[in-house]
Short mmCIF file of C-alpha atoms in Angstrom, two decimals:
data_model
loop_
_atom_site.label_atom_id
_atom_site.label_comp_id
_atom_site.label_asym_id
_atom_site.label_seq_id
_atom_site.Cartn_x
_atom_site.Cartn_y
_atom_site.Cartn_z
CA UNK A 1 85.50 -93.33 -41.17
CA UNK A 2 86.59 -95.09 -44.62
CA UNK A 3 85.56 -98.48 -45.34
CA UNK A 4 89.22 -100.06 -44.14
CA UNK A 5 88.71 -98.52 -40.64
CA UNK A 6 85.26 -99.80 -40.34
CA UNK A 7 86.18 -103.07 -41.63
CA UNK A 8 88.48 -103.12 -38.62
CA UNK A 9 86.45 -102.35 -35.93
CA UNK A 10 84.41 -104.92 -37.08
CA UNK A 11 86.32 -107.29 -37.67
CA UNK A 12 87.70 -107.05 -33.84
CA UNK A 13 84.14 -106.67 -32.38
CA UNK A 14 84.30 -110.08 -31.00
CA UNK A 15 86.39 -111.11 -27.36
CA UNK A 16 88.39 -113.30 -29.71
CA UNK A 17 90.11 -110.98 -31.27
CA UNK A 18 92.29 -110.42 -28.67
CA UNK A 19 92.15 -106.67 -28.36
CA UNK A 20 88.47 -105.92 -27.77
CA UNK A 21 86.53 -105.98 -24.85
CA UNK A 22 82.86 -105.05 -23.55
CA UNK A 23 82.71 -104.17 -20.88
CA UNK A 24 79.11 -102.72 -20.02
CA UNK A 25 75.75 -102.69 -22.20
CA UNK A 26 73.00 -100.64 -21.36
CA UNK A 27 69.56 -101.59 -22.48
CA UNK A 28 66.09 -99.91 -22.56
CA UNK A 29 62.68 -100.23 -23.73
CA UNK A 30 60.67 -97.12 -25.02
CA UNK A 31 56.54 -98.13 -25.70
CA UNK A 32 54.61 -96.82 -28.63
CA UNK A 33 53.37 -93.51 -26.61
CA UNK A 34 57.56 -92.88 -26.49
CA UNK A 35 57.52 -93.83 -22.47
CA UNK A 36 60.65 -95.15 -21.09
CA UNK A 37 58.87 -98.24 -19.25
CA UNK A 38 62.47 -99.66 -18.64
CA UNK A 39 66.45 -99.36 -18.24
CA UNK A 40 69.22 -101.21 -16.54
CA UNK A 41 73.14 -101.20 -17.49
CA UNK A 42 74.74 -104.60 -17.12
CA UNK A 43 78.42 -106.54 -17.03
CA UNK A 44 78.89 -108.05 -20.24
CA UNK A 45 82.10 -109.67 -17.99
CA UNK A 46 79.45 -111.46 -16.07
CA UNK A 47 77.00 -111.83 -18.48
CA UNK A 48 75.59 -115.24 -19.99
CA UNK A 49 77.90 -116.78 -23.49
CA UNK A 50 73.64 -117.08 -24.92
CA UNK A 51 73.04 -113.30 -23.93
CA UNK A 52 76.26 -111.84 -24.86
CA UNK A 53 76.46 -113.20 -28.16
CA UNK A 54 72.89 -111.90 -28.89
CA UNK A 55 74.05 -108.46 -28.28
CA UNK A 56 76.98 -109.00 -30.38
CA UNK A 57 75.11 -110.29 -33.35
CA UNK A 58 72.99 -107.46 -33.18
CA UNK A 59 74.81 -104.51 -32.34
CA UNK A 60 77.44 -105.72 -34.89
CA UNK A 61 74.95 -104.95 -37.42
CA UNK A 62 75.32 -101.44 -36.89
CA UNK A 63 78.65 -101.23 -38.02
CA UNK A 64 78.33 -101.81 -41.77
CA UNK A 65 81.22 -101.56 -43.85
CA UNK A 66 78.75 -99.65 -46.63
CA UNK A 67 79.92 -96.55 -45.98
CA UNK A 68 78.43 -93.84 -47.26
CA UNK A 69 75.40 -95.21 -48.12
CA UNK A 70 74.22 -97.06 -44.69
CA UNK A 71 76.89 -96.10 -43.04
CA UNK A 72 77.31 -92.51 -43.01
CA UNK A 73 79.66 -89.93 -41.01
CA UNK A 74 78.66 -87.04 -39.63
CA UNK A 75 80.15 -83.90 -38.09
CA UNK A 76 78.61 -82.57 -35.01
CA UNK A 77 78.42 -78.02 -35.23
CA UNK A 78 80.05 -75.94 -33.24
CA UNK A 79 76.86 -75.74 -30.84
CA UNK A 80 76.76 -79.45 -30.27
CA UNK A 81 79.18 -79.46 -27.44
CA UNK A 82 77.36 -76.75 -25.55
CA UNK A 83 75.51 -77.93 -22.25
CA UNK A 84 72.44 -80.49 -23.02
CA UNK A 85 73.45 -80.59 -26.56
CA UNK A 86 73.89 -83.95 -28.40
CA UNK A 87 77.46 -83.73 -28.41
CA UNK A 88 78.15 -83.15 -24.77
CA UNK A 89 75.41 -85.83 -24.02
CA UNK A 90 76.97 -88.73 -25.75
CA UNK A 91 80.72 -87.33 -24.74
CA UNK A 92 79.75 -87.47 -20.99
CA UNK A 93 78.11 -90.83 -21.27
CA UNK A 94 81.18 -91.98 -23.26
CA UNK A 95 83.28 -90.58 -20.33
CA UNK A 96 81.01 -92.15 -17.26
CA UNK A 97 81.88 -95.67 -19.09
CA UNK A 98 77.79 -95.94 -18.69
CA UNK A 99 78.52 -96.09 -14.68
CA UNK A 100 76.81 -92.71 -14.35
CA UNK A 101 73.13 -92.94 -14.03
CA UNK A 102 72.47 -89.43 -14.17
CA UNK A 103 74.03 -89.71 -18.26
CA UNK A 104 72.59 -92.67 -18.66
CA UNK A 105 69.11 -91.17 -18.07
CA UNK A 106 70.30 -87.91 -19.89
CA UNK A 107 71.08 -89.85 -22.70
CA UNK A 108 67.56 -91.65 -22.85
CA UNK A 109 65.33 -88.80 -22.43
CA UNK A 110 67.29 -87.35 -25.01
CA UNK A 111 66.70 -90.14 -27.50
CA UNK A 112 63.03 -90.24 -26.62
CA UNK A 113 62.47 -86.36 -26.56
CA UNK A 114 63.42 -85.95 -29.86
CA UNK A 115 63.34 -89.28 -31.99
CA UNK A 116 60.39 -89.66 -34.41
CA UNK A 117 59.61 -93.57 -34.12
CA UNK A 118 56.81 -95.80 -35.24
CA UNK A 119 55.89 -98.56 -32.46
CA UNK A 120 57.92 -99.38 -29.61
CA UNK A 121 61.40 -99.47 -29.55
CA UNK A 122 64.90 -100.50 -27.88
CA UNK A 123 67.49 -98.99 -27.54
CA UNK A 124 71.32 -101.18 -26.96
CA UNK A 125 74.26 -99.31 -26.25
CA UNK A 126 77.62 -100.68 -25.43
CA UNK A 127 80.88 -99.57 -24.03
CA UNK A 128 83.77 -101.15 -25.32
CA UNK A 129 87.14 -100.49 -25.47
CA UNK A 130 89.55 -101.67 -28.50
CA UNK A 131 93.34 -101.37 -28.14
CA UNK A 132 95.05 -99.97 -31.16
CA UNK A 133 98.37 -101.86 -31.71
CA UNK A 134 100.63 -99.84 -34.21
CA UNK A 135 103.71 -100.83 -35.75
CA UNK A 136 106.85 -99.53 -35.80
CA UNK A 137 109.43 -99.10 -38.94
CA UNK A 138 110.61 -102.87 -38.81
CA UNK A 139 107.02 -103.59 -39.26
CA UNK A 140 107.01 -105.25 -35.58
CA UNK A 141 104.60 -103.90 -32.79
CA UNK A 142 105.73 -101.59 -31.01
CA UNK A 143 106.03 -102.02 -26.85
CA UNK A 144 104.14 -99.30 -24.87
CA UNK A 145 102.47 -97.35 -27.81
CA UNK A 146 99.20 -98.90 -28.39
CA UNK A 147 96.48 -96.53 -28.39
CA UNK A 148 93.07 -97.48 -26.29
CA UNK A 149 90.22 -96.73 -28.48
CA UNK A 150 86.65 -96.67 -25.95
CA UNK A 151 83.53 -96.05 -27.83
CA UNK A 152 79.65 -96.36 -27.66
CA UNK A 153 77.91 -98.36 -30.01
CA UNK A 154 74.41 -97.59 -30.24
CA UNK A 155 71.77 -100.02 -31.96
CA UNK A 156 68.39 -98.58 -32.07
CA UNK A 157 65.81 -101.99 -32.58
CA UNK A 158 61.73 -101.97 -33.24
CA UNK A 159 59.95 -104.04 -30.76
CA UNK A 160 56.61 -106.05 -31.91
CA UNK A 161 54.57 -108.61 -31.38
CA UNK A 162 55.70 -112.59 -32.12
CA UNK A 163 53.49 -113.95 -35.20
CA UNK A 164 49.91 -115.68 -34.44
CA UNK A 165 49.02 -118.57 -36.65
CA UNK A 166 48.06 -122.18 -34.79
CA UNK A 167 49.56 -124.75 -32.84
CA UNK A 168 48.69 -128.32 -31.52
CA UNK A 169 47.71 -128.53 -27.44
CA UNK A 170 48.74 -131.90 -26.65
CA UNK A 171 47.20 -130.98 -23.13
CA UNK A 172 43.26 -130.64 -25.34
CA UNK A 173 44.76 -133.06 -28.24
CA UNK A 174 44.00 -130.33 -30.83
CA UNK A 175 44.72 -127.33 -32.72
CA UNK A 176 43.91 -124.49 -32.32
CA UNK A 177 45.26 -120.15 -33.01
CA UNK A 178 47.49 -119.29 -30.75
CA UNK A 179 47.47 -115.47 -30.10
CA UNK A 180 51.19 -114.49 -29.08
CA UNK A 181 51.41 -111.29 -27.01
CA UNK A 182 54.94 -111.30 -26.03
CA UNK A 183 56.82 -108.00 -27.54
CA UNK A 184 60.05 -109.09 -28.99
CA UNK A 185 62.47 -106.88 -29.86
CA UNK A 186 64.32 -107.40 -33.00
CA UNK A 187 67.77 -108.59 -33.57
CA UNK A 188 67.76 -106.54 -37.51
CA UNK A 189 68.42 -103.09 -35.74
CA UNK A 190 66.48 -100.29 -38.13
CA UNK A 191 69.34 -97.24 -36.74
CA UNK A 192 72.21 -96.75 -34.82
CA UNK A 193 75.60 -95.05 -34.53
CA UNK A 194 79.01 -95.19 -32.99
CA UNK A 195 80.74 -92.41 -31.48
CA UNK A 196 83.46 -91.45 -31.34
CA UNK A 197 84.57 -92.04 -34.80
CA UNK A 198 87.64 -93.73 -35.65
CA UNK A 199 89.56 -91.88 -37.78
CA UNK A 200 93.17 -92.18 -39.18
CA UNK A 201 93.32 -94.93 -36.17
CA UNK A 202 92.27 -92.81 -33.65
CA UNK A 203 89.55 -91.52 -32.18
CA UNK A 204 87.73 -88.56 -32.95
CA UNK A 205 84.93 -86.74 -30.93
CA UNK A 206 83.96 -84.50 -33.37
CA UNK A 207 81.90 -87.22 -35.23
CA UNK A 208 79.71 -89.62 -35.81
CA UNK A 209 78.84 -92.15 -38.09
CA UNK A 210 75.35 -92.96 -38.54
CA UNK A 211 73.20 -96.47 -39.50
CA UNK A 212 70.62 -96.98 -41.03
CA UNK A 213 68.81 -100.59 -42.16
CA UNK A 214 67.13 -99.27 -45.44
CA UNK A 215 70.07 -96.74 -47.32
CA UNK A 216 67.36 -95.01 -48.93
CA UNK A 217 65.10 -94.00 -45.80
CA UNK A 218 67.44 -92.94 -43.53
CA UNK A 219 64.94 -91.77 -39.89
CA UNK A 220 66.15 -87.47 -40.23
CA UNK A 221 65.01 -87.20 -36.41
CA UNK A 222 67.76 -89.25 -35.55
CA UNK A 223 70.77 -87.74 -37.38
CA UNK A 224 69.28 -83.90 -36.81
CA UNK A 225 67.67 -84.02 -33.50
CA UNK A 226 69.28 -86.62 -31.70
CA UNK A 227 72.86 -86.42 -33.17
CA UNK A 228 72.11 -82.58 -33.92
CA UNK A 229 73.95 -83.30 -37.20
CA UNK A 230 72.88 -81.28 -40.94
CA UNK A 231 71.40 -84.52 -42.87
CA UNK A 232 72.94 -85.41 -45.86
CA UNK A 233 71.48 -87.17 -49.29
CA UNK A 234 70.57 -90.68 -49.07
CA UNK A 235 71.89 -92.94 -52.28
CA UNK A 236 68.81 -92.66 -54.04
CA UNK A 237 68.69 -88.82 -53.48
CA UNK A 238 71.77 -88.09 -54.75
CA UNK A 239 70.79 -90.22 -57.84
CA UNK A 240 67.57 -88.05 -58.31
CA UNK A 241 69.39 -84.75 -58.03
CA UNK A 242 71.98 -86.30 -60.11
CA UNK A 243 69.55 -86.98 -63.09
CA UNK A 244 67.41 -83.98 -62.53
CA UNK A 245 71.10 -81.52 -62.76
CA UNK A 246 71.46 -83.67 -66.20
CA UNK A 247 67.73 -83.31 -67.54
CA UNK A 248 68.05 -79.14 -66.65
CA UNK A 249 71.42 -78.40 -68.09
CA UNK A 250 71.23 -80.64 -71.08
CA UNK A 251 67.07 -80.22 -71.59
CA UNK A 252 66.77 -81.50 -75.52
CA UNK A 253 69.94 -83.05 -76.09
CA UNK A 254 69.22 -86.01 -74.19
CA UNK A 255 69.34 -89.00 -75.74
CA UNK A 256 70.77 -92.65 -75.08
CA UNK A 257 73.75 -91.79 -76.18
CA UNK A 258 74.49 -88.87 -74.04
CA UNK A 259 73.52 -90.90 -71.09
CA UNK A 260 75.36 -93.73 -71.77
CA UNK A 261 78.53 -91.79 -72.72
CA UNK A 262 78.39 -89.92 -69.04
CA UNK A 263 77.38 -93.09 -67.39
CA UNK A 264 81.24 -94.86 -68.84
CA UNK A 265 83.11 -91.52 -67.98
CA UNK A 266 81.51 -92.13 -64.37
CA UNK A 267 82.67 -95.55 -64.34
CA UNK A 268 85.89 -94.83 -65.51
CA UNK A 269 86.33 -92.28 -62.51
CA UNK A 270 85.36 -94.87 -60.39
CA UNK A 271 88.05 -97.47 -61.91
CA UNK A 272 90.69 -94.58 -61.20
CA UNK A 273 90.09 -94.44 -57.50
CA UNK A 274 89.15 -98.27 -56.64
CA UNK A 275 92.02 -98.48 -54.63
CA UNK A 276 90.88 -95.39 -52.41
CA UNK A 277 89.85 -95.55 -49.03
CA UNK A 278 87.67 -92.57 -48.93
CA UNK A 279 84.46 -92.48 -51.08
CA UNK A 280 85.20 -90.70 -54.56
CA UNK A 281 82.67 -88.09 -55.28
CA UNK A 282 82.65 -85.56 -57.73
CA UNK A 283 81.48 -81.68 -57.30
CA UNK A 284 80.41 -79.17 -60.37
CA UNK A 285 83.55 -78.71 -61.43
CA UNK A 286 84.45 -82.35 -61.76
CA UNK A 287 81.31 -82.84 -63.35
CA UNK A 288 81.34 -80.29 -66.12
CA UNK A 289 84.20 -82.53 -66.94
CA UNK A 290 82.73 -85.35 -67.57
CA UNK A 291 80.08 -83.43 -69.30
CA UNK A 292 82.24 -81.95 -71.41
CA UNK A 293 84.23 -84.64 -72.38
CA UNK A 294 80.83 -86.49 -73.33
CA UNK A 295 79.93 -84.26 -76.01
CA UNK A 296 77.78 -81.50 -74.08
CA UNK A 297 77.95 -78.06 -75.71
CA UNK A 298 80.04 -74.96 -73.71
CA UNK A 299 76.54 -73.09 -73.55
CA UNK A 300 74.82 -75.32 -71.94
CA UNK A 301 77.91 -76.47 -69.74
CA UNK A 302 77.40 -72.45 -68.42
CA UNK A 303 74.12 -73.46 -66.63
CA UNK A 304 75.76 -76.19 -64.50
CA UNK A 305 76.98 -74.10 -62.08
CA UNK A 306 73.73 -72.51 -60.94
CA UNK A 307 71.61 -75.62 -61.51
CA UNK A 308 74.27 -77.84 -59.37
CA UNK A 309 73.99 -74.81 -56.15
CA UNK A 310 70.55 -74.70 -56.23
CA UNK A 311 69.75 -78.77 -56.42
CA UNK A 312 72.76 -79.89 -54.19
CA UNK A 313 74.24 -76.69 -52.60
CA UNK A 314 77.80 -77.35 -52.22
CA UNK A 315 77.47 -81.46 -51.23
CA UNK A 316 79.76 -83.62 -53.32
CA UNK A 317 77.91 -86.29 -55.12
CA UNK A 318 78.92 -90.02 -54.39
CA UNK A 319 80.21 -91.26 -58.05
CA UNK A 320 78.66 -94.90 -56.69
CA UNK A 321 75.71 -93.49 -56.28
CA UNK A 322 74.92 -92.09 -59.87
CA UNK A 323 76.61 -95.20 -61.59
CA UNK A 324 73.76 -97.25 -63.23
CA UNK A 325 75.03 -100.99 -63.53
CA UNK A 326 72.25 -101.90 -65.88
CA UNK A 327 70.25 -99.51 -68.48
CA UNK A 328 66.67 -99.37 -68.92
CA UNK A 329 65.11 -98.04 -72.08
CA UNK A 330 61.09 -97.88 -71.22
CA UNK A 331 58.30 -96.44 -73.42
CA UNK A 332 54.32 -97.29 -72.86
CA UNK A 333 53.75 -100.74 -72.95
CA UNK A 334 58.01 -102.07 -73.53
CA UNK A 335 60.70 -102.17 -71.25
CA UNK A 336 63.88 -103.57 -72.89
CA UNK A 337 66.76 -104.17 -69.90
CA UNK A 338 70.35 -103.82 -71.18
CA UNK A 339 73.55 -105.32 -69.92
CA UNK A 340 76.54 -102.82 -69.92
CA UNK A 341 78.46 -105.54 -72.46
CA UNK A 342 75.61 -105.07 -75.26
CA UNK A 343 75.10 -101.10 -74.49
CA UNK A 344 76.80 -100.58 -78.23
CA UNK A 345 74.14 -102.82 -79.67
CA UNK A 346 71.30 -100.15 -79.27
CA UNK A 347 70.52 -97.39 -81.68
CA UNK A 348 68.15 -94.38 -81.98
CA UNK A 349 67.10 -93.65 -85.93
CA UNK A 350 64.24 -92.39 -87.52
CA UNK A 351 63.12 -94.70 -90.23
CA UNK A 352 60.48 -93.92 -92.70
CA UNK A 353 59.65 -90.81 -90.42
CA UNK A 354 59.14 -92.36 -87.36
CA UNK A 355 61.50 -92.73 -84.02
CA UNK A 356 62.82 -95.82 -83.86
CA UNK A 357 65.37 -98.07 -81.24
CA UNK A 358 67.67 -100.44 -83.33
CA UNK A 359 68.97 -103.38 -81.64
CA UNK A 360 71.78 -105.30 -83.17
CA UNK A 361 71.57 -108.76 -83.27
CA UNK A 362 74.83 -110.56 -84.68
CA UNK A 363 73.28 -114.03 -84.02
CA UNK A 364 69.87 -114.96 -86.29
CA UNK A 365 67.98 -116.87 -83.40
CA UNK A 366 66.47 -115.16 -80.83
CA UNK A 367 64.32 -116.09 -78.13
CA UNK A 368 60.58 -114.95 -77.35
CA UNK A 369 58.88 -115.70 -74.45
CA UNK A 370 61.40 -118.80 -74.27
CA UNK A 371 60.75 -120.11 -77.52
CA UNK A 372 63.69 -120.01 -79.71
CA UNK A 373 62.93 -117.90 -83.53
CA UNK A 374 65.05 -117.20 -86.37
CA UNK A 375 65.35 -114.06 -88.29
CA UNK A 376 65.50 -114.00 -92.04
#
């Protein structure tokens, strides 16, 4: 899923939309020892305006329209579909519309077999069904051809205990700490995932797409064991390898302007596909490229290859991802923070024999520590 498609599903993930409904929402509650204490599947036809709009605000959440960084998509192996495998467990609860209580408990054990959670948990999955209008070549919609789009939507939320602090009893006329037991589960989900995908407007069983709160600390025991899906670099990861491919190929060239050359030739790839649906990444070959074109030597350009396998195997890297939107020069005891507008107003010298970083300053006063100073 791109970020247009997820923007619509979204966007219709509401009864007023006119071509999205609910129907059922199963909920569950898994205790710190990973016990399933509790289950039930309910009408969301039936259901409460209060209730149902909780479970809208927070299983809407879990479809952020950051893809590729907390929202990620991910195809299930050939094996998935065999019997008891992730695949075939979500597909059969997809397929029993969560009327099935045999898949609903399949699906639950499965979660709580193999997820690796801290505290209790609990887990909110709805069935909903979206219909699909499409348009014909008049640009009108076209009678009898919408498409019904049914999907799970799983939010995955950390249960704990309400905050203590103190309160007045008007009952004793006093105040006093009140203790609060009550486990309350959160509305921020921490994971979750929709399946099917929908792709190219339709919907496709052979994936997944994958949420997680923090980008960066994505829970693996989700998207391998439960999902059974290969896990793929978080945002900062794919920075890391990123720099560590650039510090290996390049070793002693380095310097500031190296980096900020391949930092513009990023952006500028970026600027080329803005209008692209799909995430733009670049692979080894893209990035010798951009190495190249920034000034690298050929004989160094000849360990890329080898260095890229062995730190990112054959992944694309996200070009978002590596793009630094501020640059920070840091040495023991400074840190100087540069805009990208003044990047052309630093300089590395050696003066009188020793390593120096120029700044340019084309107005006389400065300011230190707020106070404004002039420079003769």
């Amino acid at each position: 899923m791109n970020k247009k498609e997820t923007a619509e599903i979204k966007k219709n993930f509401s009864d007023k939309s006119g071509f999205f409904i609910m129907e059922r929402i199963l909920t569950a509650f898994v205790d710190a020892d990973k016990n399933l204490r509790y289950h039930n599947v309910n009408s969301c036809l039936t259901m409460p305006v209060e209730e149902h709009d909780v479970y809208d605000e927070t299983l809407k959440k879990v479809l952020n329209t950051n893809v590729g960084k907390s929202f990620v998509e991910y195809e299930f192996p050939n094996e998935a579909y065999e019997e008891g495998k992730p695949q075939e467990v979500l597909y059969k609860l997809l397929k029993s519309e969560l009327k099935d209580e045999e898949c609903v408990e399949n699906f639950l054990n499965h979660i709580v077999n193999n997820i690796v959670y801290t505290g209790p948990f609990a887990v909110i999955t709805a069935y909903c069904a979206y219909t699909v209008r499409t348009k014909d070549k008049m640009d009108e919609y076209a009678e009898g051809e919408d498409e019904v789009y049914r999907y799970l939507l799983t939010a995955i939320c950390p249960v704990n205990t309400g905050s203590d602090g103190f309160v007045f009893d008007s009952f004793n006329n006093e105040i006093t700490k009140k203790l609060n037991t009550e486990l309350i589960i959160s509305k921020a989900p921490s994971d979750g995932f929709l399946y099917p995908v929908f792709s190219n407007r339709s919907s496709d069983i052979n994936h997944v797409m994958y949420y997680s709160k923090t980008a960066n600390k994505p829970n693996i025991s989700i998207i391998e064991e439960v999902l059974g899906c290969s896990f793929v670099m978080s945002a900062d990861n794919e920075k890391a390898s990123f720099q560590n491919i650039l510090k290996s190929v390049v070793g002693d060239d380095l310097d500031y302007m190296l980096i900020k050359t391949v930092n513009e030739k990023l952006q500028e790839v970026a600027e080329e596909n803005k209008h692209d649906t799909d995430k733009t990444v670049i692979d080894n070959t893209k990035l010798k490229t951009i190495l190249s074109d920034s000034g690298v030597p050929e004989e160094r350009l000849q360990m890329l290859e080898p260095v890229y396998e062995k730190t990112c195997g054959n992944a694309p890297l996200t070009v978002s991802n590596l793009i630094e939107t501020k640059t920070v020069l840091a040495t023991p005891g400074i840190t100087v923070n540069i805009k990208p507008s003044a990047t052309d107003k630093i300089r590395t010298s050696v003066v009188d024999g020793r390593r120096c970083l120029l700044i340019d300053i084309d107005d006389p006063t400065i300011e230190i520590n707020g106070l404004p100073v002039t420079l003769s």
